[in-house]
Tab-separated table of C-alpha atoms and ligand atoms in Angstrom:
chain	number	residue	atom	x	y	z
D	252	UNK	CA	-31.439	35.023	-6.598
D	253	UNK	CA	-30.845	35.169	-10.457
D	254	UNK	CA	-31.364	38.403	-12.352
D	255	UNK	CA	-32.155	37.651	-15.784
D	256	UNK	CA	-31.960	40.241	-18.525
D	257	UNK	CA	-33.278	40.259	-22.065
D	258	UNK	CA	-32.311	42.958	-24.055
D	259	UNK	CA	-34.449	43.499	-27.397
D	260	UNK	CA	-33.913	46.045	-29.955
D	261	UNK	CA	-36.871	47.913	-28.552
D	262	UNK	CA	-36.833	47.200	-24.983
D	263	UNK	CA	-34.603	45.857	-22.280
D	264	UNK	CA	-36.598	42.949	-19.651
D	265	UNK	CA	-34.962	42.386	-16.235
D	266	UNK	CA	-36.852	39.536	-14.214
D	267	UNK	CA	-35.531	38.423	-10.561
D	268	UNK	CA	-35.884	34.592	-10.355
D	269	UNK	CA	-36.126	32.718	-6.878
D	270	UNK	CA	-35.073	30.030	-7.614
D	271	UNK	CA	-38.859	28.857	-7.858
D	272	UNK	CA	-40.530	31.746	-9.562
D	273	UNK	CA	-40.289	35.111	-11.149
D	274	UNK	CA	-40.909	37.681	-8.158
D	275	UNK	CA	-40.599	40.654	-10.672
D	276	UNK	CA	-40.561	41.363	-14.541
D	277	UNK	CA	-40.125	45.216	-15.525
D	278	UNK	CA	-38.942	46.860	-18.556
D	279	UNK	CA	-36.779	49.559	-19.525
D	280	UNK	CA	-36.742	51.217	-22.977
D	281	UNK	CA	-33.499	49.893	-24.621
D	282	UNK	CA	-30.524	52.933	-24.986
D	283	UNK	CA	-27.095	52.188	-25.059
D	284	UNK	CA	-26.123	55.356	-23.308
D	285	UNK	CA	-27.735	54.051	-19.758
D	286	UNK	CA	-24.948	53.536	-17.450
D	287	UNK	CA	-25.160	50.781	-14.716
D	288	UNK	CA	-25.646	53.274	-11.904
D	289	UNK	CA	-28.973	54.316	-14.145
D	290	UNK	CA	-30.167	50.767	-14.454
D	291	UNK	CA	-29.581	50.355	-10.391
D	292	UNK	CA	-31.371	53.433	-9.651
D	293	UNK	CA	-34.286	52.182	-11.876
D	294	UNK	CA	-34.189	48.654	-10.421
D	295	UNK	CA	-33.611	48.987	-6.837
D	296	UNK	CA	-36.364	51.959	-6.597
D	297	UNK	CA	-38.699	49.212	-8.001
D	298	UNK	CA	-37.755	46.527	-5.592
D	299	UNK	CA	-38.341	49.306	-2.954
D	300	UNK	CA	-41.714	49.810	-4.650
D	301	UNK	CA	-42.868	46.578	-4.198
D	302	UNK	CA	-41.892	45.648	-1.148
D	303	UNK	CA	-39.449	43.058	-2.569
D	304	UNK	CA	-37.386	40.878	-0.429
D	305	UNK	CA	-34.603	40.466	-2.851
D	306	UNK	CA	-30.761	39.556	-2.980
D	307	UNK	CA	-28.932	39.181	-6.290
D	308	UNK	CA	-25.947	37.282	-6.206
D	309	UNK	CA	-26.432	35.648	-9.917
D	310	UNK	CA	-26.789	37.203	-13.270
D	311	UNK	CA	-27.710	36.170	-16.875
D	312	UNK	CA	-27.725	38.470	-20.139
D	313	UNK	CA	-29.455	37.947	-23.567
D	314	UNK	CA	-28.322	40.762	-25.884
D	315	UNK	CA	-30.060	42.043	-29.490
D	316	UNK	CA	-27.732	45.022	-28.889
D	317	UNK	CA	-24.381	44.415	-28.194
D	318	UNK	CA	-22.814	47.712	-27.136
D	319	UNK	CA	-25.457	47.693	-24.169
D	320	UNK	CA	-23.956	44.636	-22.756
D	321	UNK	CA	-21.148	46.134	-21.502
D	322	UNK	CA	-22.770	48.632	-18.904
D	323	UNK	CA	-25.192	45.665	-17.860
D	324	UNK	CA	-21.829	43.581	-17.158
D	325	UNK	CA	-20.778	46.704	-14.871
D	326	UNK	CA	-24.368	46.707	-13.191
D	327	UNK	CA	-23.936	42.757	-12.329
D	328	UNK	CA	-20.280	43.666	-11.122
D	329	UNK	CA	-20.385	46.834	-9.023
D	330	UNK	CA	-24.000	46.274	-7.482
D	331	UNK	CA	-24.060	42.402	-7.478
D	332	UNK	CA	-20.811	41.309	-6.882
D	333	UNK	CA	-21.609	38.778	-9.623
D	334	UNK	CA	-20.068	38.224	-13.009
D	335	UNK	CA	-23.031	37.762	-15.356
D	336	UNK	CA	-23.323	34.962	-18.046
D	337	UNK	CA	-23.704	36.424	-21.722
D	338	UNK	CA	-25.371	34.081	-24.263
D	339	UNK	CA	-23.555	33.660	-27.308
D	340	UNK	CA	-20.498	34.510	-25.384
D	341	UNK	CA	-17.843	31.668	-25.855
D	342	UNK	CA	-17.765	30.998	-21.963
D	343	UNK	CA	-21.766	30.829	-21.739
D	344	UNK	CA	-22.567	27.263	-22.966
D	345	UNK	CA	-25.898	25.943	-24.262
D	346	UNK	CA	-27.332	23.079	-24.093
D	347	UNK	CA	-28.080	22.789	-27.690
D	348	UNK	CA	-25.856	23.677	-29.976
D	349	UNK	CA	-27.415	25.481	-33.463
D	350	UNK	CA	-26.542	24.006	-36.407
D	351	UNK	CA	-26.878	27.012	-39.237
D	352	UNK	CA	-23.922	28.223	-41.643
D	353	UNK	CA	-22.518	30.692	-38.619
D	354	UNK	CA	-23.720	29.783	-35.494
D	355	UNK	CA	-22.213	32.913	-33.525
D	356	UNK	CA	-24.382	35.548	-35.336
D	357	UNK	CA	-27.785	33.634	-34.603
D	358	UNK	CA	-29.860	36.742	-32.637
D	359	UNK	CA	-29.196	35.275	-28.313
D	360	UNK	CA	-32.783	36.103	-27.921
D	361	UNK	CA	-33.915	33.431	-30.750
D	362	UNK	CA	-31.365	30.597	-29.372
D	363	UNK	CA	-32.849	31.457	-25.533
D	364	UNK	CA	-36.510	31.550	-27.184
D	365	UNK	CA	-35.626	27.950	-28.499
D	366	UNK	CA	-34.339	26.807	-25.525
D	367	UNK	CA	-37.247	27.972	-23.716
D	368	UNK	CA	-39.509	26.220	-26.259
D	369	UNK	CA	-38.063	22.779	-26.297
D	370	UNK	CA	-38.433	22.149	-22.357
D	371	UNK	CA	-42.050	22.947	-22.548
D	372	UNK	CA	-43.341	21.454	-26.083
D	373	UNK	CA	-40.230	19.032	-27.223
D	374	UNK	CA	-39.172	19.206	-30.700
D	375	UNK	CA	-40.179	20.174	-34.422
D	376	UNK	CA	-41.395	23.198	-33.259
D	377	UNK	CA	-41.288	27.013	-34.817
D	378	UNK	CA	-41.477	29.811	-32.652
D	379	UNK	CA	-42.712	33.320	-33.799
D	380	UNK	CA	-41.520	35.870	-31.395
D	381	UNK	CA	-43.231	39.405	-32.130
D	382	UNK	CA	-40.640	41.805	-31.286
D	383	UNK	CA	-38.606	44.585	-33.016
D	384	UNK	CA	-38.361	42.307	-35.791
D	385	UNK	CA	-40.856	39.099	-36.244
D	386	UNK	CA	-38.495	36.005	-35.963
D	387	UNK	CA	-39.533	32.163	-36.883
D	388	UNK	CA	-37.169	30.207	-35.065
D	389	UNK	CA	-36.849	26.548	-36.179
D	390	UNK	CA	-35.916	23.552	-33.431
D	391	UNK	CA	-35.342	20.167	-34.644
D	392	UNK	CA	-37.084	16.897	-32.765
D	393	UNK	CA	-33.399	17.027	-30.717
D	394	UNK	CA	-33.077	20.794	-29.931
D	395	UNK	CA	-31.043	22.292	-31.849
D	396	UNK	CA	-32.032	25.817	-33.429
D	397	UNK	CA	-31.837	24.767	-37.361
D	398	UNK	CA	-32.593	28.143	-38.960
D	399	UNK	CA	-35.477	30.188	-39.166
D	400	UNK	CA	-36.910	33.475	-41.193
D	401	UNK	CA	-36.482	36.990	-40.317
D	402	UNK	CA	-39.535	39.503	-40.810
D	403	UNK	CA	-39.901	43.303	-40.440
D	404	UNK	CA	-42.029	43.924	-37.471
D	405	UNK	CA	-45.124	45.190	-36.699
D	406	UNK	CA	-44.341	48.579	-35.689
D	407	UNK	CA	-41.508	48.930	-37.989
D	408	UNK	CA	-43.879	48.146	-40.514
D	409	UNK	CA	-46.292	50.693	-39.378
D	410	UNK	CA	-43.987	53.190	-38.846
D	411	UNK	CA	-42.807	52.776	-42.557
D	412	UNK	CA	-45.655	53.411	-44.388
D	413	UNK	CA	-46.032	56.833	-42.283
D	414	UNK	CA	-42.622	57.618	-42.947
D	415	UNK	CA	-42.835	57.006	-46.489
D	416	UNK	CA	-45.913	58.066	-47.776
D	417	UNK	CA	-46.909	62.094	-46.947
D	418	UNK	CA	-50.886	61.546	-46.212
D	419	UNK	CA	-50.391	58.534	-44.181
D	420	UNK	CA	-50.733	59.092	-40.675
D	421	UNK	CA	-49.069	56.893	-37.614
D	422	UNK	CA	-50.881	54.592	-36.426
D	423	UNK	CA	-51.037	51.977	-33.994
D	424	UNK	CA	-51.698	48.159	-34.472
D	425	UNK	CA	-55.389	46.531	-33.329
D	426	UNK	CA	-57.597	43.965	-34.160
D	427	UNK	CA	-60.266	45.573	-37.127
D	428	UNK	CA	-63.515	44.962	-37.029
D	429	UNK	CA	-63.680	44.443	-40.978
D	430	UNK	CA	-61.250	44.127	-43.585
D	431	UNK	CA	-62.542	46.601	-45.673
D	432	UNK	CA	-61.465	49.986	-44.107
D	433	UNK	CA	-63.472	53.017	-44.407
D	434	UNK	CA	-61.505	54.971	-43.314
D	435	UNK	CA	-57.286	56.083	-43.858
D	436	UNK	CA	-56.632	54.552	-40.254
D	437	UNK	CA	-58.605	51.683	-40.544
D	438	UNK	CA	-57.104	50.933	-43.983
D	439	UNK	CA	-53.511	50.803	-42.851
D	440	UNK	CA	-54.689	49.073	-39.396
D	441	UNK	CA	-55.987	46.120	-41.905
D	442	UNK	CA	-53.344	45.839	-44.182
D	443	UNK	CA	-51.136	45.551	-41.726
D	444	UNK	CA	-52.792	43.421	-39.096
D	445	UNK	CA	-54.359	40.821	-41.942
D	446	UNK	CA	-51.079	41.172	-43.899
D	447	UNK	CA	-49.547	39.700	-40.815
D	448	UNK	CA	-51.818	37.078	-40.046
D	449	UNK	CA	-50.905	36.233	-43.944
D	450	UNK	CA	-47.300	36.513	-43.229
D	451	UNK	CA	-47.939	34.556	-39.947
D	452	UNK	CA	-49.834	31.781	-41.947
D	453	UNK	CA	-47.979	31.307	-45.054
D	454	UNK	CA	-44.396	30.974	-43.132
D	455	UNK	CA	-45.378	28.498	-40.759
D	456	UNK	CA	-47.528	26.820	-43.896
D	457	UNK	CA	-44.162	26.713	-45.893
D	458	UNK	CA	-42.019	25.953	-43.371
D	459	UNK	CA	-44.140	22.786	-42.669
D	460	UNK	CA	-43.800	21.626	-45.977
D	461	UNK	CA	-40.038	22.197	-46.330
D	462	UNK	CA	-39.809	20.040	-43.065
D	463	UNK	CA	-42.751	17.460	-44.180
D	464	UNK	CA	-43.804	16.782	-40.598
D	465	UNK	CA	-46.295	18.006	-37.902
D	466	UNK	CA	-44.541	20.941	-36.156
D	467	UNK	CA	-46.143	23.242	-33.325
D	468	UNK	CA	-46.357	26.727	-33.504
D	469	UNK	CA	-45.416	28.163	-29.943
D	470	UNK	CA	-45.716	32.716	-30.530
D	471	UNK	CA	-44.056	34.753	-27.767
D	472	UNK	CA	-43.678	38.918	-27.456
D	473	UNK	CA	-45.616	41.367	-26.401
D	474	UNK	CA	-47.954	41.252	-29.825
D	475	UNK	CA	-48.560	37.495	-29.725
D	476	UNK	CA	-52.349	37.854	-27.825
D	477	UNK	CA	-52.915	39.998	-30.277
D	478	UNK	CA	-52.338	38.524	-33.159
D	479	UNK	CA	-53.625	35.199	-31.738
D	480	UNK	CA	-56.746	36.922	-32.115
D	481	UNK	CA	-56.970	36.695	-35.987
D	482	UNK	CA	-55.930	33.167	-36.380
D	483	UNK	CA	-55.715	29.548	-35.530
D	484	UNK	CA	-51.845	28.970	-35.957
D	485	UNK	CA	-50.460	29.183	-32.848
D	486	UNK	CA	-50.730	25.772	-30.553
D	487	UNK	CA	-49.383	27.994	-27.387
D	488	UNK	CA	-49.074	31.636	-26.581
D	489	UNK	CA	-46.496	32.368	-23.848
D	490	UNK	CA	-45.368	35.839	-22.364
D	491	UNK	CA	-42.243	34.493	-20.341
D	492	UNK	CA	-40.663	32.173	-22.950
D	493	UNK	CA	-37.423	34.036	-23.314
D	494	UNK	CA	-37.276	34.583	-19.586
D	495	UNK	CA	-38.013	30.708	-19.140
D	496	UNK	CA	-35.009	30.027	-21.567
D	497	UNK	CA	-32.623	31.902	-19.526
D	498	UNK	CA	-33.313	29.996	-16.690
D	499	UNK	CA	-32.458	26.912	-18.182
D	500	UNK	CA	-29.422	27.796	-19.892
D	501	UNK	CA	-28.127	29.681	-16.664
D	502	UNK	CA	-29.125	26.208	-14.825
D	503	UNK	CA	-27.158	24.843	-17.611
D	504	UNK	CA	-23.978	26.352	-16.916
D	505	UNK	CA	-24.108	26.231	-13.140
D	506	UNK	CA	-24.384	22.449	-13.074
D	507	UNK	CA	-21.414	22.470	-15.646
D	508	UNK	CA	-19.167	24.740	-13.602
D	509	UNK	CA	-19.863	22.398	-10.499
D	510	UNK	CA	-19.793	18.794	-12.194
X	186	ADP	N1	-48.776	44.758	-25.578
X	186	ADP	C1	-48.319	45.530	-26.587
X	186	ADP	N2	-49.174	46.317	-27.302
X	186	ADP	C2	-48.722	47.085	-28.307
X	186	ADP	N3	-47.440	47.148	-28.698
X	186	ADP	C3	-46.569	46.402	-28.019
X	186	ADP	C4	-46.938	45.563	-26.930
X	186	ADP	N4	-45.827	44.940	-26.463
X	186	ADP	C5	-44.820	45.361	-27.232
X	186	ADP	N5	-45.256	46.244	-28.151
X	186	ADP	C6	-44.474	46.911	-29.168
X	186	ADP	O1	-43.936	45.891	-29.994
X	186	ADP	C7	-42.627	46.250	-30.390
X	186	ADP	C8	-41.682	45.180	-29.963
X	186	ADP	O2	-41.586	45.188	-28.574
X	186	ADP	P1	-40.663	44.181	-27.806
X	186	ADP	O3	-41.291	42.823	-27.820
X	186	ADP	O4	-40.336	44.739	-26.485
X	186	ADP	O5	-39.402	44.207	-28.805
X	186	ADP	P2	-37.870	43.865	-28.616
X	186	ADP	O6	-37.806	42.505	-27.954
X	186	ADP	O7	-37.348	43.855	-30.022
X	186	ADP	O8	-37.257	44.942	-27.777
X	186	ADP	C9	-42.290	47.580	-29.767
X	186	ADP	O9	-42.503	48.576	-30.739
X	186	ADP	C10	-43.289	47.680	-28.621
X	186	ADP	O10	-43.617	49.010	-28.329
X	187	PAZ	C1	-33.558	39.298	-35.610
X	187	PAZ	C2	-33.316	40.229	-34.424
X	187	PAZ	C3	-33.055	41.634	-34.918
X	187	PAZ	C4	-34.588	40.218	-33.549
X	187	PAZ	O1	-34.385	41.128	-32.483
X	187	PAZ	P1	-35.581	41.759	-31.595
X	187	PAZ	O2	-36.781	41.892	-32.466
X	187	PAZ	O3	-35.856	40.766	-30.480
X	187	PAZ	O4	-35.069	43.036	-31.052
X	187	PAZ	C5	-32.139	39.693	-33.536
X	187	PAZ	O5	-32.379	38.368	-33.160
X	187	PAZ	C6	-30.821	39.784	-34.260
X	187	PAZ	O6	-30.199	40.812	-34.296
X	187	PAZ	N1	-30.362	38.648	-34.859
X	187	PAZ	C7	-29.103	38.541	-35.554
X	187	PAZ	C8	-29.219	37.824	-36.870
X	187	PAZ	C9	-29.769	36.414	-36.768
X	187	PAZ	O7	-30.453	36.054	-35.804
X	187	PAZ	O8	-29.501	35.619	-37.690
X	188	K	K1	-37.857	39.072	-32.134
């Protein structure tokens, strides 16, 4: 079985693939400082948990945070007996290649999101993933991850305007009822949700135009539903996208490594 890890800014995602299916997806805040015997612990009491037939003998790593993936490379050694593929690592190949001005400091997580993208909807497509930061990814009709936008995200935005300004509480992101807030919470809660669905909107809007074609809009992370909500952008909402990626590109490699 495959263990597939995704490693955000924000949180870490480990998924156990079958070969057929996921079996599992749990996450673990991200924090460099966890050692592998910590992320074993963690994992193996939740396999015990659910009752989980499970035996890891393959490994694949998407990193945001690159001084975690060494203790995640001891975790796939010492408790799997595997030695884990690292996208964006020279020796992990993809199947399409990116073509932006340096290809080797594209974010792993937006190449695997693009990857993940293109074998479900094809190409011209932009993804939005919702995460730590609110990425537009860009494929082109063959594949290959042209360039995208980078926004600040949704809780980093939130978490701004209570850090900066002394009467403004924290709050935490919903659909309003109105626009017009009546309130201190409900006014930040609508600037920032409808100042997203703006964002959301005018990028894709722009990025159409700067492409002159139809393009779908496929929205990932753990916002997406949320935001899908307020707006009529999005063509597909999908929770496992990244996860879906990995597969492929670990698939990828395999078939590579035995051709
Ligand atoms: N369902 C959700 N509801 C509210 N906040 C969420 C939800 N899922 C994720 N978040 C928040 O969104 C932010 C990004 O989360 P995540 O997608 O895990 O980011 P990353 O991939 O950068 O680690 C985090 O602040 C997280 O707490
Ligand atoms: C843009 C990101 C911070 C998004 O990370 P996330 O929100 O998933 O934690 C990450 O993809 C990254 O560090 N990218 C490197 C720069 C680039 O992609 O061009
Ligand atoms: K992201």
């Amino acid at each position: 079985m495959l263990l597939a890890i995704d490693c955000g800014n924000t949180n870490t995602v480990f998924s156990i693939w079958d070969g057929e299916n996921f079996l599992c997806t749990w996450r673990i805040a991200t924090d460099h400082k966890r050692t592998a015997d910590e992320y074993y612990v963690w994992l193996s009491s939740l396999v015990q948990l659910h009752r989980l037939e499970v035996t890891i003998s393959e490994a694949i790593i998407s990193s945001t945070v690159p001084r975690v993936v060494f203790n995640l490379r001891v975790l796939c050694n010492r408790y799997y007996d595997c030695r884990p593929y690292v996208v964006g690592k020279p020796d992990c190949a993809l199947p399409h290649a990116p073509r932006v001005d340096q290809p080797a400091s594209v974010g792993p997580d937006r190449l695997v999101n693009t990857h993940g993208a293109f074998d479900r909807h094809g190409g011209d497509l932009i993804v939005v993933d919702f995460g730590t930061a609110t990425t537009f990814d860009v494929v082109d009709s063959d594949g290959a991850y042209i360039g995208g936008v980078i926004a600040p995200g949704v809780n980093l935005s939130l978490e701004a305007l209570h850090m900066a300004a002394a009467a403004l509480p924290h709050v935490d992101i919903t659909l309003p009822e109105k626009v017009i807030g009546t309130n201190t919470v409900a006014c930040i809660q609508s600037g920032v949700y409808w100042g997203y669905i703006g964002l959301v909107e005018g990028i894709v809007r722009q990025i159409r135009a700067e492409r002159d074609r139809p393009m779908k809009v496929v929205a990932t992370g753990g916002l997406a539903p949320l935001f899908e909500q307020g707006t009529e952008v999005f063509d597909a909402v999908e929770d496992d996208l990244t996860m879906h990626g990995l597969v492929l590109i670990f698939d990828h490699n395999r078939r590579l490594e035995s051709a």
